[in-house]
Amino acid sequence: MQTKKLKAFTLMELSIAMLIAAICIGMAFYMFQFFQRLYLSQQREKQEQFSFSLFQHLLKKDMDQAQAVFYSENELQLLDSAGTVRYVFSENYIARDHYQQQTDTFNFKTLAIDGLYRNTSRPSPTCIDEFQVTVIYDKEEHSFILDKKYAAQQLMQIANTKQD
């Protein structure tokens, strides 16, 4: 009697194929993790850049649109025709309260804050016409110096109203 030989893979061939498949799957998983970490780090970097640019833009815009600027105890208040925009400066973050409707938080370390009134007669004890803040972003110090130019009528209105 003659036995029929079936065409099939040997056990050794199957084990080699499984080993090659396991190596390919392991490499694919490693590459997936690598690119995922790379994507997340780039996304975090872009988010920090956007947050820094947004803070810079909003602070300048709020200062330009303000009719009066007040500073006391790490709080900057900018009054305009629509209401009050408040910036609260903490050591690890900056909070921006926009007309008591929306609060933005910027996660920057604050190094130095100063509000100055450069002229001799100050219309209010907390009124300022120059604001300086230094924050740490991307392991570097960035300083912002913003100034407010008042009209004589605005200064008289500030002197006549009491700031809370």
Short mmCIF file of C-alpha atoms in Angstrom, two decimals:
data_model
loop_
_atom_site.label_atom_id
_atom_site.label_comp_id
_atom_site.label_asym_id
_atom_site.label_seq_id
_atom_site.Cartn_x
_atom_site.Cartn_y
_atom_site.Cartn_z
CA MET A 1 0.00 0.00 0.00
CA GLN A 2 1.17 3.30 -0.90
CA THR A 3 0.55 6.28 1.38
CA LYS A 4 -0.49 9.56 -0.09
CA LYS A 5 1.55 12.54 0.89
CA LEU A 6 -0.42 15.65 1.69
CA LYS A 7 1.06 18.98 0.80
CA ALA A 8 1.42 20.88 4.08
CA PHE A 9 3.82 23.03 6.05
CA THR A 10 6.12 21.42 8.53
CA LEU A 11 6.10 22.39 12.17
CA MET A 12 9.43 24.18 11.73
CA GLU A 13 8.10 26.29 8.84
CA LEU A 14 5.02 27.27 10.86
CA SER A 15 7.14 28.30 13.87
CA ILE A 16 9.41 30.42 11.68
CA ALA A 17 6.39 32.11 10.06
CA MET A 18 4.88 32.82 13.50
CA LEU A 19 8.21 34.22 14.73
CA ILE A 20 8.46 36.54 11.71
CA ALA A 21 4.82 37.63 12.19
CA ALA A 22 5.43 38.32 15.91
CA ILE A 23 8.50 40.42 15.09
CA CYS A 24 6.55 42.41 12.45
CA ILE A 25 3.62 42.98 14.83
CA GLY A 26 6.01 44.05 17.61
CA MET A 27 7.76 46.51 15.31
CA ALA A 28 4.43 47.89 14.09
CA PHE A 29 3.23 48.38 17.68
CA TYR A 30 6.51 50.08 18.64
CA MET A 31 6.27 52.42 15.62
CA PHE A 32 2.63 53.20 16.46
CA GLN A 33 3.59 54.12 20.03
CA PHE A 34 6.56 56.19 18.82
CA PHE A 35 4.49 58.20 16.34
CA GLN A 36 1.67 58.62 18.84
CA ARG A 37 4.10 60.09 21.42
CA LEU A 38 5.61 62.31 18.73
CA TYR A 39 2.16 63.54 17.68
CA LEU A 40 1.11 64.22 21.29
CA SER A 41 4.31 66.15 22.06
CA GLN A 42 3.89 68.26 18.91
CA GLN A 43 0.25 68.86 19.77
CA ARG A 44 1.22 69.96 23.30
CA GLU A 45 3.89 72.30 21.88
CA LYS A 46 1.43 73.85 19.42
CA GLN A 47 -1.14 74.27 22.21
CA GLU A 48 1.44 76.08 24.37
CA GLN A 49 2.43 78.30 21.43
CA PHE A 50 -1.22 79.10 20.75
CA SER A 51 -1.87 79.85 24.42
CA PHE A 52 1.13 82.19 24.58
CA SER A 53 0.10 84.00 21.39
CA LEU A 54 -3.50 84.26 22.61
CA PHE A 55 -2.38 85.72 25.95
CA GLN A 56 -0.17 88.25 24.19
CA HIS A 57 -2.94 89.22 21.75
CA LEU A 58 -5.72 89.48 24.37
CA LEU A 59 -3.63 91.50 26.81
CA LYS A 60 -2.66 93.99 24.10
CA LYS A 61 -6.22 94.17 22.72
CA ASP A 62 -7.78 94.63 26.17
CA MET A 63 -5.25 97.33 27.03
CA ASP A 64 -5.89 99.17 23.74
CA GLN A 65 -9.68 99.05 24.14
CA ALA A 66 -9.73 99.99 27.81
CA GLN A 67 -10.95 103.40 28.87
CA ALA A 68 -9.30 103.03 32.29
CA VAL A 69 -6.68 100.64 33.68
CA PHE A 70 -6.29 99.81 37.37
CA TYR A 71 -3.76 97.57 39.12
CA SER A 72 -3.58 96.41 42.72
CA GLU A 73 -2.38 93.25 44.46
CA ASN A 74 -1.70 91.06 41.40
CA GLU A 75 -4.99 92.01 39.74
CA LEU A 76 -5.24 94.08 36.58
CA GLN A 77 -8.64 95.62 35.82
CA LEU A 78 -9.38 97.07 32.42
CA LEU A 79 -12.63 99.03 32.12
CA ASP A 80 -14.23 99.61 28.75
CA SER A 81 -17.71 100.48 27.53
CA ALA A 82 -18.92 96.85 27.72
CA GLY A 83 -17.67 96.10 31.24
CA THR A 84 -14.57 95.01 33.12
CA VAL A 85 -11.87 92.58 32.05
CA ARG A 86 -9.82 91.26 34.99
CA TYR A 87 -6.45 89.56 34.89
CA VAL A 88 -5.46 87.76 38.09
CA PHE A 89 -1.76 86.93 38.22
CA SER A 90 -0.73 83.94 40.31
CA GLU A 91 2.71 82.36 40.56
CA ASN A 92 1.80 79.44 38.26
CA TYR A 93 -1.02 80.77 36.10
CA ILE A 94 -2.81 83.86 34.80
CA ALA A 95 -6.62 83.96 34.88
CA ARG A 96 -8.56 86.30 32.60
CA ASP A 97 -12.16 87.07 33.54
CA HIS A 98 -13.92 88.55 30.52
CA TYR A 99 -16.97 90.56 31.66
CA GLN A 100 -17.72 87.88 34.30
CA GLN A 101 -18.95 85.59 31.53
CA GLN A 102 -15.88 83.69 30.39
CA THR A 103 -12.68 82.82 32.22
CA ASP A 104 -9.48 81.90 30.41
CA THR A 105 -6.52 80.35 32.20
CA PHE A 106 -3.00 80.68 30.86
CA ASN A 107 -0.51 78.29 32.44
CA PHE A 108 2.58 80.46 32.61
CA LYS A 109 4.82 81.07 35.57
CA THR A 110 4.74 84.75 36.46
CA LEU A 111 8.05 86.26 37.56
CA ALA A 112 7.42 89.99 37.88
CA ILE A 113 4.38 92.24 37.71
CA ASP A 114 4.33 96.00 38.00
CA GLY A 115 1.79 98.72 37.37
CA LEU A 116 3.07 102.29 37.07
CA TYR A 117 1.66 105.74 36.64
CA ARG A 118 4.37 107.85 35.01
CA ASN A 119 2.83 111.31 35.39
CA THR A 120 2.90 113.30 38.62
CA SER A 121 -0.80 113.62 39.42
CA ARG A 122 -2.50 110.24 39.65
CA PRO A 123 -6.31 110.43 39.20
CA SER A 124 -6.90 107.32 41.36
CA PRO A 125 -4.61 105.41 43.76
CA THR A 126 -4.79 102.26 41.63
CA CYS A 127 -4.90 103.87 38.17
CA ILE A 128 -1.92 103.02 35.96
CA ASP A 129 -0.75 103.99 32.51
CA GLU A 130 2.02 101.39 32.13
CA PHE A 131 1.86 97.69 32.92
CA GLN A 132 4.82 95.32 32.96
CA VAL A 133 4.68 91.55 33.35
CA THR A 134 7.36 88.90 32.91
CA VAL A 135 6.36 85.28 32.30
CA ILE A 136 8.26 82.07 31.63
CA TYR A 137 7.36 80.39 28.37
CA ASP A 138 9.39 77.66 26.68
CA LYS A 139 12.02 77.91 29.46
CA GLU A 140 12.68 81.56 28.57
CA GLU A 141 11.64 84.82 30.18
CA HIS A 142 9.33 87.01 28.14
CA SER A 143 8.51 90.55 29.22
CA PHE A 144 5.49 92.55 28.17
CA ILE A 145 5.42 96.31 28.61
CA LEU A 146 2.09 97.87 27.70
CA ASP A 147 1.13 101.48 28.06
CA LYS A 148 -2.17 103.31 28.08
CA LYS A 149 -2.55 106.82 26.75
CA TYR A 150 -5.36 108.73 28.45
CA ALA A 151 -7.21 111.75 27.15
CA ALA A 152 -7.75 114.58 29.64
CA GLN A 153 -11.48 113.83 29.70
CA GLN A 154 -10.80 110.19 30.63
CA LEU A 155 -8.51 111.26 33.49
CA MET A 156 -11.19 113.59 34.85
CA GLN A 157 -13.79 110.79 34.69
CA ILE A 158 -11.43 108.43 36.53
CA ALA A 159 -10.80 111.05 39.21
CA ASN A 160 -14.55 111.57 39.68
CA THR A 161 -15.46 107.87 39.94
CA LYS A 162 -14.37 105.61 42.78
CA GLN A 163 -12.71 102.33 41.86
CA ASP A 164 -13.64 99.20 43.92
#
